[in-house]
Coordinates of C-alpha atoms in Angstrom, one line a residue:
M6 CA 0.1 0.5 0.1
E7 CA 1.6 3.5 -0.6
D8 CA 1.3 6.7 0.8
F9 CA -0.7 8.6 -1.3
L10 CA -2.3 12.2 0.7
M11 CA -5.4 13.1 -1.2
E12 CA -7.5 15.3 1.0
E13 CA -11.3 13.7 1.6
D14 CA -12.8 17.1 1.0
F15 CA -11.5 18.6 4.2
E16 CA -12.9 21.9 4.0
L17 CA -11.3 23.4 7.0
F18 CA -7.9 22.5 6.2
E19 CA -8.0 23.2 3.3
R20 CA -8.6 26.4 4.0
G21 CA -5.9 26.6 6.1
L22 CA -3.7 26.0 3.2
L23 CA -5.3 28.3 0.6
S24 CA -6.8 31.3 3.0
E25 CA -5.4 34.7 3.9
V26 CA -2.3 34.0 5.8
N27 CA -3.8 35.9 8.9
E28 CA -6.6 33.6 9.8
V29 CA -6.7 31.6 12.0
I30 CA -7.7 28.1 11.2
E31 CA -9.5 25.7 13.8
F32 CA -9.9 21.7 13.6
D33 CA -12.7 20.3 15.4
S34 CA -12.9 16.7 17.1
D35 CA -14.0 13.5 14.9
E36 CA -13.8 10.4 16.6
N37 CA -12.0 8.4 13.4
E38 CA -8.5 7.5 13.5
P39 CA -6.7 8.1 10.7
Q40 CA -6.7 4.7 8.1
E41 CA -3.9 3.0 6.6
P42 CA -1.6 3.7 5.3
Y43 CA -0.6 6.0 8.7
E44 CA 0.4 3.9 11.4
G45 CA -1.7 3.9 14.6
H46 CA -5.0 2.7 12.6
D47 CA -6.7 -0.6 13.3
P48 CA -6.1 -3.2 10.8
N49 CA -9.3 -4.8 11.2
E50 CA -11.0 -1.6 9.7
P51 CA -11.2 -1.4 6.0
Y52 CA -8.8 0.9 3.5
S53 CA -8.4 1.7 0.4
E54 CA -7.8 -1.2 -2.1
V55 CA -5.5 1.1 -4.2
V56 CA -3.9 4.4 -2.8
G57 CA -4.9 4.3 1.1
G58 CA -7.5 6.5 2.9
M59 CA -7.4 9.0 5.5
S60 CA -10.1 9.9 7.7
R61 CA -8.5 12.4 9.5
S62 CA -8.3 11.9 14.1
I63 CA -8.7 15.6 14.7
K64 CA -8.2 17.3 18.3
K65 CA -9.0 21.2 18.9
K66 CA -5.6 22.7 17.7
K67 CA -5.8 26.4 16.7
V68 CA -3.1 26.7 14.0
T69 CA -1.5 30.1 12.3
L70 CA 0.9 30.5 9.5
L71 CA 2.1 33.7 10.9
G72 CA 2.3 32.4 14.4
Y73 CA 4.5 29.5 12.8
L74 CA 6.9 32.3 11.0
G75 CA 7.5 34.5 13.6
T76 CA 9.5 37.3 13.2
V77 CA 12.8 37.1 11.4
R78 CA 15.5 39.6 11.3
E79 CA 19.3 40.2 10.7
S80 CA 21.1 37.4 12.1
K81 CA 24.3 35.1 11.0
P82 CA 23.0 32.1 11.4
Y83 CA 21.4 30.0 8.5
N84 CA 17.5 30.3 8.7
P85 CA 15.4 28.3 6.6
K86 CA 12.3 30.7 7.5
A87 CA 14.8 33.9 6.1
W88 CA 15.5 31.3 2.8
L89 CA 11.8 31.5 2.4
L90 CA 11.9 35.0 3.3
Q91 CA 14.2 35.8 0.7
S92 CA 12.6 33.6 -2.5
I93 CA 9.3 35.8 -1.7
L94 CA 11.2 38.8 -2.1
N95 CA 12.9 37.5 -5.4
E96 CA 9.5 36.9 -6.6
L97 CA 8.1 40.1 -6.2
R98 CA 11.3 41.9 -7.9
Y99 CA 13.7 43.0 -4.9
P100 CA 16.7 40.6 -5.7
L101 CA 18.4 38.8 -3.6
T102 CA 20.4 35.4 -3.1
A103 CA 18.2 33.0 -1.2
D104 CA 20.9 31.7 0.9
G105 CA 19.2 31.4 3.7
K106 CA 21.9 34.1 5.9
F107 CA 19.9 37.1 6.7
G108 CA 22.8 39.4 6.1
P109 CA 22.8 43.3 5.5
L110 CA 21.4 43.3 2.0
T111 CA 18.5 40.8 3.1
R112 CA 17.9 43.9 5.4
Q113 CA 17.9 46.4 2.9
A114 CA 15.7 44.5 0.4
V115 CA 12.7 44.5 3.1
E116 CA 13.4 47.8 4.5
K117 CA 12.8 48.8 1.1
F118 CA 10.3 46.8 0.6
Q119 CA 8.6 47.8 3.6
A120 CA 9.1 51.5 2.3
D121 CA 7.1 51.0 -1.0
Y122 CA 4.1 49.6 0.7
G123 CA 3.5 52.2 3.8
L124 CA 4.8 49.6 6.4
D125 CA 6.5 50.7 9.9
V126 CA 10.4 50.6 7.9
D127 CA 12.3 48.0 11.0
G128 CA 13.8 45.7 8.7
E129 CA 12.4 43.2 10.5
V130 CA 9.3 40.2 9.0
G131 CA 6.8 40.3 11.7
R132 CA 3.2 39.8 10.9
K133 CA 2.3 42.5 8.9
T134 CA 5.1 42.4 6.5
W135 CA 4.9 38.5 6.4
T136 CA 1.0 39.2 5.5
K137 CA 2.1 41.8 2.8
L138 CA 4.8 39.8 1.6
I139 CA 3.0 36.4 1.2
N140 CA -0.3 37.9 -0.2
L141 CA 1.1 40.4 -3.0
G142 CA 3.1 36.9 -3.5
K143 CA 0.2 34.6 -4.4
S144 CA -1.7 37.9 -6.1
R145 CA 1.7 37.3 -8.6
I146 CA 0.5 33.9 -9.0
S147 CA 0.7 33.6 -13.0
N148 CA 0.6 29.4 -13.6
S149 CA -3.0 28.6 -12.3
G150 CA -6.1 27.9 -14.8
I151 CA -6.8 24.4 -16.5
S152 CA -8.6 26.0 -20.0
D153 CA -11.6 23.8 -21.2
Q154 CA -9.1 22.3 -23.9
D155 CA -7.3 21.0 -20.6
Y156 CA -9.9 19.5 -19.2
E157 CA -11.1 18.0 -22.9
N158 CA -7.9 16.5 -23.4
A159 CA -8.0 15.2 -19.7
A160 CA -11.0 13.3 -20.4
N161 CA -10.2 12.1 -23.6
E162 CA -7.4 10.1 -21.7
L163 CA -9.7 8.8 -19.2
D164 CA -12.5 8.0 -22.0
V165 CA -14.7 10.0 -19.2
E166 CA -17.2 12.9 -19.9
V167 CA -15.8 16.7 -19.4
E168 CA -18.4 17.3 -16.4
V169 CA -16.6 13.9 -14.7
V170 CA -12.8 16.2 -14.7
K171 CA -14.4 19.2 -13.7
A172 CA -16.3 17.6 -10.7
I173 CA -13.7 16.2 -9.5
K174 CA -10.9 19.2 -9.7
D175 CA -14.1 21.1 -8.4
V176 CA -14.6 18.4 -5.6
E177 CA -10.7 17.8 -4.8
S178 CA -9.7 21.7 -4.9
S179 CA -10.8 25.0 -2.5
G180 CA -8.3 27.3 -4.3
S181 CA -5.2 27.9 -6.2
G182 CA -2.7 25.1 -6.9
Y183 CA 0.3 27.2 -5.6
V184 CA 1.0 28.9 -2.7
F185 CA 3.3 32.0 -4.5
S186 CA 4.5 32.2 -8.0
N187 CA 5.9 28.5 -9.2
H188 CA 4.9 27.0 -6.0
P189 CA 2.5 24.6 -5.9
V190 CA 0.4 23.8 -2.5
I191 CA 2.5 21.1 -0.7
L192 CA 2.2 18.8 2.6
F193 CA 5.1 17.8 4.4
E194 CA 4.7 14.3 6.1
G195 CA 7.5 14.0 8.6
H196 CA 6.9 9.9 8.6
V197 CA 7.4 9.8 5.3
F198 CA 10.5 11.8 5.3
W199 CA 11.5 9.1 8.1
K200 CA 10.7 6.4 5.9
E201 CA 12.1 7.8 2.8
L202 CA 15.4 8.9 4.6
D203 CA 15.7 4.9 5.9
K204 CA 15.4 3.6 2.4
C205 CA 18.8 5.5 1.4
N206 CA 20.5 4.7 4.3
G207 CA 19.9 8.5 5.9
T208 CA 19.8 7.3 9.4
P209 CA 16.9 9.0 10.7
S210 CA 17.2 8.9 14.2
K211 CA 20.3 11.3 14.4
Y212 CA 18.3 14.6 13.3
S213 CA 16.6 15.9 15.9
D214 CA 14.4 18.5 13.7
S215 CA 10.9 16.7 15.1
D216 CA 8.5 19.3 13.2
I217 CA 9.8 17.4 9.9
L218 CA 11.2 13.7 11.2
Y219 CA 9.4 10.9 13.2
Q220 CA 8.0 8.1 13.0
K221 CA 4.2 7.9 13.4
W222 CA 1.9 10.3 11.5
T223 CA 0.8 13.2 13.3
K224 CA -0.7 16.4 11.9
D225 CA 1.1 18.6 15.2
H226 CA 3.6 19.7 12.6
Y227 CA 1.5 21.1 10.0
V228 CA 1.8 24.7 9.4
S229 CA -0.1 25.4 6.2
G230 CA 0.5 27.4 3.0
V231 CA 3.9 28.9 1.9
A232 CA 5.0 28.2 5.3
E233 CA 5.1 24.3 4.7
Y234 CA 8.3 25.6 2.5
V235 CA 10.1 26.2 5.6
R236 CA 9.6 22.5 6.9
L237 CA 10.2 21.3 3.1
K238 CA 13.6 23.4 2.6
K239 CA 14.8 21.9 6.2
A240 CA 14.5 18.6 4.8
R241 CA 16.0 19.3 1.6
D242 CA 19.0 20.6 3.3
I243 CA 19.2 16.6 4.6
N244 CA 18.2 14.7 1.4
I245 CA 16.6 16.7 -1.7
D246 CA 15.1 13.7 -3.0
A247 CA 13.8 12.3 0.0
A248 CA 12.1 15.4 0.7
N249 CA 10.5 15.9 -2.1
A250 CA 9.2 12.3 -2.2
S251 CA 7.8 13.0 1.5
A252 CA 5.4 16.3 0.0
S253 CA 2.0 16.3 -1.5
W254 CA 2.1 18.3 -3.8
G255 CA -0.5 20.3 -5.9
L256 CA -4.5 20.7 -6.9
F257 CA -4.6 16.8 -6.3
Q258 CA -2.2 16.5 -3.5
I259 CA 0.1 13.5 -4.9
M260 CA 2.5 12.1 -2.8
G261 CA 5.9 12.5 -4.4
K262 CA 7.3 9.2 -3.5
N263 CA 4.4 8.3 -5.7
F264 CA 6.1 9.8 -9.0
K265 CA 6.3 6.8 -10.8
D266 CA 2.7 6.5 -11.3
C267 CA 2.8 10.1 -12.8
G268 CA 4.5 8.6 -15.4
C269 CA 7.5 9.9 -14.6
K270 CA 11.0 8.9 -14.1
S271 CA 12.3 10.7 -11.4
V272 CA 10.6 12.4 -8.0
E273 CA 12.8 15.7 -9.8
E274 CA 10.9 15.8 -12.7
F275 CA 7.5 15.0 -10.8
V276 CA 8.4 18.3 -9.0
T277 CA 9.5 20.1 -12.0
R278 CA 5.9 19.2 -13.7
M279 CA 4.1 20.1 -10.5
C280 CA 5.7 23.7 -10.7
T281 CA 4.9 24.7 -14.2
S282 CA 1.2 24.9 -14.4
E283 CA -2.1 23.7 -12.6
A284 CA -2.7 22.1 -16.2
E285 CA 0.7 20.0 -15.6
Q286 CA -1.1 19.2 -12.1
L287 CA -4.2 17.7 -13.9
N288 CA -1.5 16.0 -16.6
L289 CA 0.4 14.3 -13.2
F290 CA -3.4 13.2 -11.6
V291 CA -4.9 11.7 -14.8
E292 CA -1.3 10.1 -15.3
F293 CA -2.1 8.7 -11.7
I294 CA -5.7 7.7 -12.3
K295 CA -4.4 5.7 -15.2
H296 CA -2.0 3.7 -13.4
H297 CA -4.4 2.6 -11.0
N298 CA -7.1 2.1 -13.7
M299 CA -9.3 4.3 -11.3
Q300 CA -10.9 5.2 -14.9
R301 CA -13.1 2.1 -14.5
Y302 CA -15.1 3.9 -11.5
L303 CA -16.0 7.0 -13.6
K304 CA -17.9 5.7 -16.2
P305 CA -21.8 4.8 -15.7
D306 CA -22.0 1.5 -14.3
H307 CA -24.9 -1.4 -15.3
T308 CA -27.8 0.9 -13.7
G309 CA -26.4 3.7 -16.1
N310 CA -25.4 5.6 -13.2
I311 CA -21.7 6.6 -12.4
P312 CA -19.9 4.5 -9.4
W313 CA -18.8 7.7 -7.3
A314 CA -18.7 5.4 -4.0
S315 CA -16.4 2.9 -6.0
F316 CA -14.0 5.8 -6.7
A317 CA -14.3 7.8 -3.4
R318 CA -13.0 4.4 -1.7
C319 CA -10.7 3.8 -4.0
Y320 CA -9.7 7.4 -3.9
N321 CA -10.1 8.4 -0.5
G322 CA -10.0 5.2 1.4
A323 CA -13.2 4.3 3.8
G324 CA -13.7 7.4 5.6
Y325 CA -15.5 8.7 2.5
E326 CA -18.6 8.1 3.3
K327 CA -18.9 10.1 6.6
N328 CA -17.7 13.0 4.7
K329 CA -20.1 12.7 1.6
Y330 CA -17.5 12.7 -0.5
H331 CA -18.7 10.8 -3.2
I332 CA -22.4 12.5 -2.7
K333 CA -20.3 15.8 -3.4
L334 CA -19.0 14.5 -6.8
Q335 CA -22.6 13.7 -8.0
E336 CA -23.4 16.8 -7.3
A337 CA -20.6 18.6 -8.8
Y338 CA -21.1 16.2 -11.8
E339 CA -24.9 17.3 -12.1
K340 CA -24.5 21.0 -11.4
Y341 CA -21.5 20.7 -14.8
K342 CA -24.0 18.5 -16.9
K343 CA -27.0 21.0 -16.2
L344 CA -24.5 23.7 -17.4
S345 CA -23.4 22.2 -20.4
K346 CA -27.2 21.8 -21.9
K347 CA -27.2 25.7 -21.3

């Protein structure tokens, strides 16, 4: 069973990934426990036949992206948060070398940015400066959008109706496939990173970064949005391929370790394609569906109806019914069918 993180229409969490950066996301309690492939699951509980599913066990937890980023200021030590800052400033045309070292040049760029946007010019990146940086970065996303032709191509590849593809996109996605520029939405999984490092003899136990390396799945280290790139950067500093394989990517949140299932020769190719456009993210999703022959659940069965429940179970796991995933797919499909008749 492969680790493949596809969210079960987990709306609050998706809002955490894609919402305004100063929003506080509260996760509600739920009695369900994580299903395979996550450790700690009940082995007698059914799970997805292909990719595994996930029914979150959620406890009350408040998460703020800005709270995780904190205040970043000039200092000599390497800091992954300074790397993220420099990367965003570069995208906003304040050219810097993204080396993670917050020196005088980075401070000058921060001060110029603060002056340009009417912020307090103190050279420190706190809540207001982070908010402006990240929201401006999001506003400059130019590689988003899936055209009608893209949808038609995907539908032809899967031999299904265009409305089917659009329905899945609507239910799986609640916003852009990017957090800024060519940086796709990601979610880093430390328990997968542990396994990936272990496979390449990386001795995960010798590292002390508990927010990126742990043996059992937990939600406790999720930080959402662009801040997930800080966790990814910390992991990449240890092993770039293992790090990229340990994050879920793009509109359809495909785990990097499943790159072969998406028709890629390497995880590097997979990530490069994810960074290209939302249309390319759709192409990777199509390849994944074809690899696991899930398109058979996207065509009318003997009753003349699309077996959305079968697709939902295969694609999202045993928890799909509680979250009404199959019903939402059906409703989205019917919406597009009505629109196509106008």
